[in-house]
mmCIF file with all atom_site columns, C-alpha atoms in Angstrom:
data_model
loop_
_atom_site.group_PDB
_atom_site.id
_atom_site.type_symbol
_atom_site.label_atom_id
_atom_site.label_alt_id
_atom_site.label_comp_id
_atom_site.label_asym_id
_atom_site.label_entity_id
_atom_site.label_seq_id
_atom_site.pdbx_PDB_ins_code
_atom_site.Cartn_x
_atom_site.Cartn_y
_atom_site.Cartn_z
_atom_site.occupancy
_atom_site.B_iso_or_equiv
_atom_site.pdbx_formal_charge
_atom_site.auth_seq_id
_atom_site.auth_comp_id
_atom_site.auth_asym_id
_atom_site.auth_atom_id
_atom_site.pdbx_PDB_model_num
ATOM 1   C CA . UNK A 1 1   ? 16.991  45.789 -4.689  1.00 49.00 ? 1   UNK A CA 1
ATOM 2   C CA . UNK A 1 2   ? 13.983  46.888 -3.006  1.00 59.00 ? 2   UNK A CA 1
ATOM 3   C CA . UNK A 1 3   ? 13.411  44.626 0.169   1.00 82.00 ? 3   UNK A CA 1
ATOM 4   C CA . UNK A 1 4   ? 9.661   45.612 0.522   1.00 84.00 ? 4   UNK A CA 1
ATOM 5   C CA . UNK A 1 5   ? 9.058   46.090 -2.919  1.00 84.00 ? 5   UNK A CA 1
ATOM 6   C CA . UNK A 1 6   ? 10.538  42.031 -3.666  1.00 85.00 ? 6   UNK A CA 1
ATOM 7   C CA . UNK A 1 7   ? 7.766   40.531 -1.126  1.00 90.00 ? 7   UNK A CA 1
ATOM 8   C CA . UNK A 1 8   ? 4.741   39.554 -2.820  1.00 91.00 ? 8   UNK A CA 1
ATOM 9   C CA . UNK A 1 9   ? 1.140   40.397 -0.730  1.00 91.00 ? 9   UNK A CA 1
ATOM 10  C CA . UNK A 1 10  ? -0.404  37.321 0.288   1.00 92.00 ? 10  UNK A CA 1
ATOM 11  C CA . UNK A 1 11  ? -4.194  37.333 -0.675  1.00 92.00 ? 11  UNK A CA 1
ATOM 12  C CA . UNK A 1 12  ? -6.687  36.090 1.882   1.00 92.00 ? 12  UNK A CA 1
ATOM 13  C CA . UNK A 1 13  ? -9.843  34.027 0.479   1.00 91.00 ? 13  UNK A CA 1
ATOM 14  C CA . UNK A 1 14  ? -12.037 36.679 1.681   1.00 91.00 ? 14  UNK A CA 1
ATOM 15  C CA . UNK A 1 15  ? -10.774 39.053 -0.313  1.00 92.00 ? 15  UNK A CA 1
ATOM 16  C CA . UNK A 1 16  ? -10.659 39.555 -4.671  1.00 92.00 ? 16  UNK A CA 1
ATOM 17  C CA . UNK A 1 17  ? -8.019  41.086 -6.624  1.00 92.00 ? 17  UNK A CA 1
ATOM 18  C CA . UNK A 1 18  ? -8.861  42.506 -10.371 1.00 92.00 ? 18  UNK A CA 1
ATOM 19  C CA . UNK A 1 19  ? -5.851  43.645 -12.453 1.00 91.00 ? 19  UNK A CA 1
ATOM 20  C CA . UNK A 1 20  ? -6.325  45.493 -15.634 1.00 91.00 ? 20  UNK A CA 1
ATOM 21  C CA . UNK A 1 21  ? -3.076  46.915 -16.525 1.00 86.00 ? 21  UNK A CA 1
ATOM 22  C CA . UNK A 1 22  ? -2.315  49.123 -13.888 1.00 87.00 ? 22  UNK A CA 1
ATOM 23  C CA . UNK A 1 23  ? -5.628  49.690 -12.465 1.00 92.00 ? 23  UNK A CA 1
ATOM 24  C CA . UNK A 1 24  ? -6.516  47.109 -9.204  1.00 93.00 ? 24  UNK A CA 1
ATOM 25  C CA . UNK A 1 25  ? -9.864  46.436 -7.795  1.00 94.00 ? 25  UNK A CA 1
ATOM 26  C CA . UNK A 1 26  ? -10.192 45.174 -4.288  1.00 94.00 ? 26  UNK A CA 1
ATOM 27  C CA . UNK A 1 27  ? -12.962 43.891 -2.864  1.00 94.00 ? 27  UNK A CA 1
ATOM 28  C CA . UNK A 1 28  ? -13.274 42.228 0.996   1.00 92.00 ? 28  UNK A CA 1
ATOM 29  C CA . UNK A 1 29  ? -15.786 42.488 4.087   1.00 93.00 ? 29  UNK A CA 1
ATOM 30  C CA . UNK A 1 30  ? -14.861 45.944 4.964   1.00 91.00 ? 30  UNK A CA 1
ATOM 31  C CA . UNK A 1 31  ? -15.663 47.516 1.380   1.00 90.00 ? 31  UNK A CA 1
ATOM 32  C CA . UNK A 1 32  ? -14.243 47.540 -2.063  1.00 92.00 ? 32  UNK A CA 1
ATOM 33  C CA . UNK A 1 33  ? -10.731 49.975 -3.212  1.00 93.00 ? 33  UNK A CA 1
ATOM 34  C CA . UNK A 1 34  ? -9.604  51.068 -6.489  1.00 94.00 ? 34  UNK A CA 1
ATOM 35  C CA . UNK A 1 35  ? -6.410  52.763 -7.627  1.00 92.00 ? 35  UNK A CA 1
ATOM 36  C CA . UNK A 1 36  ? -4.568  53.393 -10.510 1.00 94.00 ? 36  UNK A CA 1
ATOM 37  C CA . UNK A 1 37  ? -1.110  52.241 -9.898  1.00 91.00 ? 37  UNK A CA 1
ATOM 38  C CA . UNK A 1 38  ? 2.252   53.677 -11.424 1.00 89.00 ? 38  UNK A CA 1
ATOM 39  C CA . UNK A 1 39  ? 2.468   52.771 -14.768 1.00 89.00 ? 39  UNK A CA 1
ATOM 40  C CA . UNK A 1 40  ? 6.341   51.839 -14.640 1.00 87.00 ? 40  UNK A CA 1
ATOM 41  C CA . UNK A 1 41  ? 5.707   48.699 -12.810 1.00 89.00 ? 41  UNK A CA 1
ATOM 42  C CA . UNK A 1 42  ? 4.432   45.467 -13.848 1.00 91.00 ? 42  UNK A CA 1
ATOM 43  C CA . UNK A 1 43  ? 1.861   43.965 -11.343 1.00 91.00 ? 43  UNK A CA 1
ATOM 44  C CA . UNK A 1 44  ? 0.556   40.210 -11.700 1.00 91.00 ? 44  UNK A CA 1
ATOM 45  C CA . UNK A 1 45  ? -1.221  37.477 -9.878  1.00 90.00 ? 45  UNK A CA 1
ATOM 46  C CA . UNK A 1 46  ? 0.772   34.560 -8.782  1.00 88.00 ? 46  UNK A CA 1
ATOM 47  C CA . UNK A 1 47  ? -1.125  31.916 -6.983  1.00 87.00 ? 47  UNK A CA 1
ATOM 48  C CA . UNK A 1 48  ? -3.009  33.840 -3.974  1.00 89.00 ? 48  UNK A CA 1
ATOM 49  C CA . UNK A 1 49  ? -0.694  36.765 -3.986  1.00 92.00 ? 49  UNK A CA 1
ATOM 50  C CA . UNK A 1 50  ? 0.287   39.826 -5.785  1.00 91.00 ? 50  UNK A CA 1
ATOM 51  C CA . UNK A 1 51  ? 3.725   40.185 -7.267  1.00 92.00 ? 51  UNK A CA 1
ATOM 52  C CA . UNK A 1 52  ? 5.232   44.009 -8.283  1.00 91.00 ? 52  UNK A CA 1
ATOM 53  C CA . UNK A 1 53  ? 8.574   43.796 -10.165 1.00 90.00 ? 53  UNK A CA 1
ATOM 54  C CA . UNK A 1 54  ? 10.534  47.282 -11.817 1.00 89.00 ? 54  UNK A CA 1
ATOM 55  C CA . UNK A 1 55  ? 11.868  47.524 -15.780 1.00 90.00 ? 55  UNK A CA 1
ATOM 56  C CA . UNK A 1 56  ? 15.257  48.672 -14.353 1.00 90.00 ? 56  UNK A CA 1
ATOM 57  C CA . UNK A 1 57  ? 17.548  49.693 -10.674 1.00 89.00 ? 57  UNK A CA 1
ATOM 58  C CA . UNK A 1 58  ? 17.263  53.579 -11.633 1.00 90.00 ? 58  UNK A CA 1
ATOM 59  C CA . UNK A 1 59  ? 16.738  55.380 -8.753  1.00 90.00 ? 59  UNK A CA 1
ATOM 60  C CA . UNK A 1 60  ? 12.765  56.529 -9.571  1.00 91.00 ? 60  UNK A CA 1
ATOM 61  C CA . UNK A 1 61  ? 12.308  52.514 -10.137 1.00 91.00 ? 61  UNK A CA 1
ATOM 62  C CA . UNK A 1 62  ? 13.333  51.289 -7.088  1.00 89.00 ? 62  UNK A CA 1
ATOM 63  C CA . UNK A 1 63  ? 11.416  54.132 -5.277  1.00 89.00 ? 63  UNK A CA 1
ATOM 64  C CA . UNK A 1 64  ? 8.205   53.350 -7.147  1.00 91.00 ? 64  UNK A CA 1
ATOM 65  C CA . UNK A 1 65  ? 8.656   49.517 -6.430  1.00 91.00 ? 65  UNK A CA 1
ATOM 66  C CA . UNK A 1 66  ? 8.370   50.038 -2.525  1.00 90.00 ? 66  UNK A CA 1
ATOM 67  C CA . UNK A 1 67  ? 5.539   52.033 -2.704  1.00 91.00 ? 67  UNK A CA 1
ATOM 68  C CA . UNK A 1 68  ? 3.789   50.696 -5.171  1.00 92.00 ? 68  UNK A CA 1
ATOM 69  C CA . UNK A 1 69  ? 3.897   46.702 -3.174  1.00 92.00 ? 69  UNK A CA 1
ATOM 70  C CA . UNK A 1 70  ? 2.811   48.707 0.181   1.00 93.00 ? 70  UNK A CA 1
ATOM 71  C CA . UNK A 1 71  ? -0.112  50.741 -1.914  1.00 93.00 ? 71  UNK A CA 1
ATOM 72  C CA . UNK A 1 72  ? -1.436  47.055 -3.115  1.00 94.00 ? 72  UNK A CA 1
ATOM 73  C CA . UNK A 1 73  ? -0.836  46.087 0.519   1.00 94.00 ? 73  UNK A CA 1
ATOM 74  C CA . UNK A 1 74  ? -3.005  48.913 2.556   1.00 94.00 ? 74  UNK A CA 1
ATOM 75  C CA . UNK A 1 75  ? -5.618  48.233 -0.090  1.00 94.00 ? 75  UNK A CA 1
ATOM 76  C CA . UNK A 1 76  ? -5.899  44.481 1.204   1.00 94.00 ? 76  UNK A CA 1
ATOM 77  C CA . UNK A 1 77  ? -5.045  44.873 4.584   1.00 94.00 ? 77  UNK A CA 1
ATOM 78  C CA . UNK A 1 78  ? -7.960  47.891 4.840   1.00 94.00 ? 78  UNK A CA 1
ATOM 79  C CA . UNK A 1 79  ? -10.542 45.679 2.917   1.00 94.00 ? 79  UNK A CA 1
ATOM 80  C CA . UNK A 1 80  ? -10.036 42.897 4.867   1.00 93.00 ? 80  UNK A CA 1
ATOM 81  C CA . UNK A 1 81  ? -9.702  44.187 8.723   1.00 93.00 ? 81  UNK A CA 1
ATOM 82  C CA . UNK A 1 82  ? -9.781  48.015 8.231   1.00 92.00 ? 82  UNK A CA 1
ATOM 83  C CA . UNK A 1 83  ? -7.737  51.019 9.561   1.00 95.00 ? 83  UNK A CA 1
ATOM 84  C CA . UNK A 1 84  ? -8.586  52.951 12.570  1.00 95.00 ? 84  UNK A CA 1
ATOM 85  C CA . UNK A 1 85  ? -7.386  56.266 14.644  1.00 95.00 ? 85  UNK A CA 1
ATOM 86  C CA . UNK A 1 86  ? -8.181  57.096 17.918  1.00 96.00 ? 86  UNK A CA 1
ATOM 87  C CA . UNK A 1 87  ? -8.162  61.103 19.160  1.00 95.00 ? 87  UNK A CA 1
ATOM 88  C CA . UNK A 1 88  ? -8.263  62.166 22.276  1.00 94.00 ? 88  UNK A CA 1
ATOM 89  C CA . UNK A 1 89  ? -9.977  65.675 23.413  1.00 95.00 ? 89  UNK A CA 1
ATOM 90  C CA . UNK A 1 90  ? -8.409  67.395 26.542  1.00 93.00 ? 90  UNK A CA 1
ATOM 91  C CA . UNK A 1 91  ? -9.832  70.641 28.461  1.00 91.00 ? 91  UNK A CA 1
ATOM 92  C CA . UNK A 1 92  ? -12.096 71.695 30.355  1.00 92.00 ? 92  UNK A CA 1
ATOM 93  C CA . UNK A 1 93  ? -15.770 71.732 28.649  1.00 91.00 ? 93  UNK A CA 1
ATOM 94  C CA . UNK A 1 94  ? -14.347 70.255 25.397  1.00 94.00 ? 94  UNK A CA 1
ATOM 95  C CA . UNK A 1 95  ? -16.407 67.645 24.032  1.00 94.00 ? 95  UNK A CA 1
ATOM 96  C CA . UNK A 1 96  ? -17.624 65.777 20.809  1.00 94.00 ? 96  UNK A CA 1
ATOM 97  C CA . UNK A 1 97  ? -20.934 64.928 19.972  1.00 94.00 ? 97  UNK A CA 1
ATOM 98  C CA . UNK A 1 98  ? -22.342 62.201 17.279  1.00 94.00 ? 98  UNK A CA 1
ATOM 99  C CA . UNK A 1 99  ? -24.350 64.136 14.133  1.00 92.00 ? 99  UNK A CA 1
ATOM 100 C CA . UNK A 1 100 ? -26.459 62.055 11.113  1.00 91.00 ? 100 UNK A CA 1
ATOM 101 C CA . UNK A 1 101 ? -23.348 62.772 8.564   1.00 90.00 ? 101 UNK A CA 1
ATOM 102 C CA . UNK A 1 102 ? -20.396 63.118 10.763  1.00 91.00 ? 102 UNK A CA 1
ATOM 103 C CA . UNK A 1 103 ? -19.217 64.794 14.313  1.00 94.00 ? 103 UNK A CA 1
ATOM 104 C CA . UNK A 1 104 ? -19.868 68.005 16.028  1.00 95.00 ? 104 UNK A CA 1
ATOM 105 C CA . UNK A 1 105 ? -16.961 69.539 18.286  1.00 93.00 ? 105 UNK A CA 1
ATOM 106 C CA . UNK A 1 106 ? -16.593 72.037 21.058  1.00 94.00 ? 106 UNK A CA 1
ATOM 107 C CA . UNK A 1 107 ? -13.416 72.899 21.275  1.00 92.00 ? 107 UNK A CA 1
ATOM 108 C CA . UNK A 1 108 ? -13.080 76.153 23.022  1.00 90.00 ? 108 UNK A CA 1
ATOM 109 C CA . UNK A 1 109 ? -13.392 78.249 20.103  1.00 90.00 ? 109 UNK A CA 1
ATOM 110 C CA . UNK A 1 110 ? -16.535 80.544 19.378  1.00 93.00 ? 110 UNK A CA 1
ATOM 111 C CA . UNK A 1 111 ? -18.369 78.497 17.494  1.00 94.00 ? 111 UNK A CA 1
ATOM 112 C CA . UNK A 1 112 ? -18.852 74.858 17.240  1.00 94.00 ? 112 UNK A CA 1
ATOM 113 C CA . UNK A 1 113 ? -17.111 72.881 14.127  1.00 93.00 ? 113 UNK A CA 1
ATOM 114 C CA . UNK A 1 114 ? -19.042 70.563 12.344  1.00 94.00 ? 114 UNK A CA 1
ATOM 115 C CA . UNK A 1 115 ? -17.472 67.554 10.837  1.00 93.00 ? 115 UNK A CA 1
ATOM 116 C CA . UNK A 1 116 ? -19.027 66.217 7.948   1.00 94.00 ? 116 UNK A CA 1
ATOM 117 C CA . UNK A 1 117 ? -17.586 62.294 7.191   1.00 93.00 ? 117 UNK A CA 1
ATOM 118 C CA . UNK A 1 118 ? -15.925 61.156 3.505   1.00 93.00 ? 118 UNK A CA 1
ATOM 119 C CA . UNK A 1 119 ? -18.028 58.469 2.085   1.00 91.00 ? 119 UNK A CA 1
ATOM 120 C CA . UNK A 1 120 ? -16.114 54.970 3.579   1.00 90.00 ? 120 UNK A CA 1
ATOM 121 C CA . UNK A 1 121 ? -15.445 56.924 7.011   1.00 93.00 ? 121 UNK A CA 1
ATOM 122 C CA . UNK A 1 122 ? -17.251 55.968 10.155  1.00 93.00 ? 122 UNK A CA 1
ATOM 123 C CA . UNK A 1 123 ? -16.486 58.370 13.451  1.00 94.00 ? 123 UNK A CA 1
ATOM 124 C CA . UNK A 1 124 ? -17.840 57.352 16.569  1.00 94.00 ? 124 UNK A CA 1
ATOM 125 C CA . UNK A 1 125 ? -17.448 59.033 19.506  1.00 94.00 ? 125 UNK A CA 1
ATOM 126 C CA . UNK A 1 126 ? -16.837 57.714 22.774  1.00 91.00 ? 126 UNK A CA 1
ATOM 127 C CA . UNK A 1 127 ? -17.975 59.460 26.204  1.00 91.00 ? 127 UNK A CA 1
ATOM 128 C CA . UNK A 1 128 ? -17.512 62.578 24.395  1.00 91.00 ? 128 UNK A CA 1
ATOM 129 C CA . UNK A 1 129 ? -13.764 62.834 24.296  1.00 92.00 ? 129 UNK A CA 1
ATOM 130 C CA . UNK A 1 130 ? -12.715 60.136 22.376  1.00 95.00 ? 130 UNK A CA 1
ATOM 131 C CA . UNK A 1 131 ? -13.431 60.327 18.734  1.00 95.00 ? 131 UNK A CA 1
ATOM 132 C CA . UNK A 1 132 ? -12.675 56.511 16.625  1.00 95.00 ? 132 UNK A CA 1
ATOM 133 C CA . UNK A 1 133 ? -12.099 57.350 12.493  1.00 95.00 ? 133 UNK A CA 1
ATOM 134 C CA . UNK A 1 134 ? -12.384 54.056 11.131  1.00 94.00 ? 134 UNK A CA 1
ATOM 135 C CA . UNK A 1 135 ? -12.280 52.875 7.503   1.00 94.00 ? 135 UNK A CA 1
ATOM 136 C CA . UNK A 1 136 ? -11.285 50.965 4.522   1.00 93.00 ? 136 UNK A CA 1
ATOM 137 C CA . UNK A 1 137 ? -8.515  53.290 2.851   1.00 93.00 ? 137 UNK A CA 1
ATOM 138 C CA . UNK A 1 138 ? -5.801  53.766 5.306   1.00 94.00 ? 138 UNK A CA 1
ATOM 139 C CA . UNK A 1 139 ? -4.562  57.370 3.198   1.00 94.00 ? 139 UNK A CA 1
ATOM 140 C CA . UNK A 1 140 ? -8.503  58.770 4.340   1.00 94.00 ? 140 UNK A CA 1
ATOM 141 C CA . UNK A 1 141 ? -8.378  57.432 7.411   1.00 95.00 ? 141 UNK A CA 1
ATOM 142 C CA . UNK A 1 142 ? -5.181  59.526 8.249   1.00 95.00 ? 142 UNK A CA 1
ATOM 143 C CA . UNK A 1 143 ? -6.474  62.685 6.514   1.00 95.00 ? 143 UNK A CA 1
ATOM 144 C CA . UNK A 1 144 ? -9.687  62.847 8.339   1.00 95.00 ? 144 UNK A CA 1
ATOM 145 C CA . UNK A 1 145 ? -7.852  62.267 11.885  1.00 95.00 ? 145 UNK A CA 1
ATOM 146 C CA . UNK A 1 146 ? -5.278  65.225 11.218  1.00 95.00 ? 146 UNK A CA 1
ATOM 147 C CA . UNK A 1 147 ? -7.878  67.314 9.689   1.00 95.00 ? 147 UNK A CA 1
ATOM 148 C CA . UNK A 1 148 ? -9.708  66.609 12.661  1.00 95.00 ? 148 UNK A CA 1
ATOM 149 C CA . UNK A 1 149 ? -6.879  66.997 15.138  1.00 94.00 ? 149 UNK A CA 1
ATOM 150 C CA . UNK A 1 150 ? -5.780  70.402 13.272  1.00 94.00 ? 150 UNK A CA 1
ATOM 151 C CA . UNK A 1 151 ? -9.304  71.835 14.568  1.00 94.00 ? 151 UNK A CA 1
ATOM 152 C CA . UNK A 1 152 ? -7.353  72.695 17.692  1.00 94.00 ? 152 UNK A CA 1
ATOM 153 C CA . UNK A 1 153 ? -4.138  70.994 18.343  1.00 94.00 ? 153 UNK A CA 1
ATOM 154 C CA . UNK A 1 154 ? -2.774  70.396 21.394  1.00 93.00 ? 154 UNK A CA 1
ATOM 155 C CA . UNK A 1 155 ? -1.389  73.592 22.996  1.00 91.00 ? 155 UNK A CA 1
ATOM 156 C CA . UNK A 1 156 ? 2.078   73.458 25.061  1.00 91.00 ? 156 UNK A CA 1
ATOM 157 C CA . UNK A 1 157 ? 1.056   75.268 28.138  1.00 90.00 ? 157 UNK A CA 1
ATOM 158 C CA . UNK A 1 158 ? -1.884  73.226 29.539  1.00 90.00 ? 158 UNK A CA 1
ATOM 159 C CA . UNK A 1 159 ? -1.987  70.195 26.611  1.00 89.00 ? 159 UNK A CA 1
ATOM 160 C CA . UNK A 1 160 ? -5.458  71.268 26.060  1.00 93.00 ? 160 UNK A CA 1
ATOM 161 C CA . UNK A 1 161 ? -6.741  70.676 22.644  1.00 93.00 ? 161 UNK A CA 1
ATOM 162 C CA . UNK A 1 162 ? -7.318  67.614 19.871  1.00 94.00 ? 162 UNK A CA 1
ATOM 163 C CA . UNK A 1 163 ? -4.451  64.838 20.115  1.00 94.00 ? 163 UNK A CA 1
ATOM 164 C CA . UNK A 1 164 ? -3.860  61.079 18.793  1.00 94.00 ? 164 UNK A CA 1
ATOM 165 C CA . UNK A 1 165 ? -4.122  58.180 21.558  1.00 93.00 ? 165 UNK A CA 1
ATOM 166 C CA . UNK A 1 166 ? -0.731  58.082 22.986  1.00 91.00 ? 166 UNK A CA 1
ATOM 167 C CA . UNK A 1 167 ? 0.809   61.231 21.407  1.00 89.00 ? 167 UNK A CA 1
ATOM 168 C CA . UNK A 1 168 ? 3.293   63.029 23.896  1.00 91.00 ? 168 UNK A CA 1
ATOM 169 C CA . UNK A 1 169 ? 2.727   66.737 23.863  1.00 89.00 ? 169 UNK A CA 1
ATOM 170 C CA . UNK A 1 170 ? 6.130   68.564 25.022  1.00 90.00 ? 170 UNK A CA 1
ATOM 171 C CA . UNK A 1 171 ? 4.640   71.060 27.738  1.00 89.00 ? 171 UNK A CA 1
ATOM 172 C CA . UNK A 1 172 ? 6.492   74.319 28.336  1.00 88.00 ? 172 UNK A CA 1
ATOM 173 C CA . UNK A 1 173 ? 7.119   75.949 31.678  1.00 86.00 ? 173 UNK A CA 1
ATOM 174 C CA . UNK A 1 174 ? 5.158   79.317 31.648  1.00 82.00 ? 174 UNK A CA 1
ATOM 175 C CA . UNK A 1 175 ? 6.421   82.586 32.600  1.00 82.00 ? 175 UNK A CA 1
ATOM 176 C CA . UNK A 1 176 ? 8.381   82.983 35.946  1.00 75.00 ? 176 UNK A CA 1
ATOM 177 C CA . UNK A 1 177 ? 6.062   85.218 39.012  1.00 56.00 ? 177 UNK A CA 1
ATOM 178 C CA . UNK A 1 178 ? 6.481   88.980 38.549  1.00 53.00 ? 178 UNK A CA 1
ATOM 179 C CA . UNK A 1 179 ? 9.180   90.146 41.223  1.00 54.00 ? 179 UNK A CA 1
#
């Protein structure tokens, strides 16, 4: 049996929960969600939570049941308080600037790379090397911070480049003197 999948997600007040079938609608302070879940599993309402349950114990069942309890659960959890990644820029001269639709980065390369934010992204930026992507869907949130991090990742000689708060970049000893 499923362990996550067998937990149902408490609903706060603040936040509404529409079923149709397998299509959910949530709505909360932070904005409103909407997937279309697997169609294997039965979702209901019970009280002030939502309950997932699986036909059978085949292995593609008790796969979908997990994820489909923790895709009802990032959809409340990200209307109610929201999801958000911090990036750090390291180097000398690389920066981040604010823009109307998104972010503007100088990174070391040529030219600078405009950013352009999804609709339900914010990205603020921070005394110009720290870059917050903040928003309801927690599956965007992470997309936009690794397409943002793969502008320049972090490189393993000098650790210069885009990285997540508290990511350890392994650094490499570079070549020996000439003799």
């Amino acid at each position: 049996m499923s362990r996550i999948g067998k937990k149902p997600v408490p609903v706060p007040e603040s936040v509404t929960v529409t079923l149709t079938g397998n299509h959910i609608a949530v709505k909360g302070p932070k904005g409103s969600l909407t997937r279309d879940l697997p169609s294997d599993m039965q979702i209901t309402m019970e009280e002030a939570s939502v309950v997932v349950t699986r036909p059978s114990d085949q292995p593609r069942h008790k796969a979908l049941h997990g994820l489909t309890r923790t895709l009802v659960a990032n959809m409340v959890e990200g209307v109610e308080r929201g999801f958000e990644k911090v990036l750090e820029i390291q180097g000398v001269g690389y920066r981040a600037e604010p823009t109307a639709k998104g972010i503007k980065m100088l990174v070391g390369l040529s030219h600078t790379v405009e950013y352009d934010a999804p609709e339900g992204i914010t990205l603020s930026v921070e005394n110009n090397t720290t870059v917050k992507v903040a928003g309801a869907n927690k599956e965007l949130v992470g997309q936009v911070a690794a397409e943002l991090r793969g502008v320049r990742p972090p490189e393993p000689y000098k650790g210069k480049g885009v990285r997540y708060q508290g990511e350890q970049v392994r650094r490499k000893a570079g070549k020996t003197g000439a003799k």
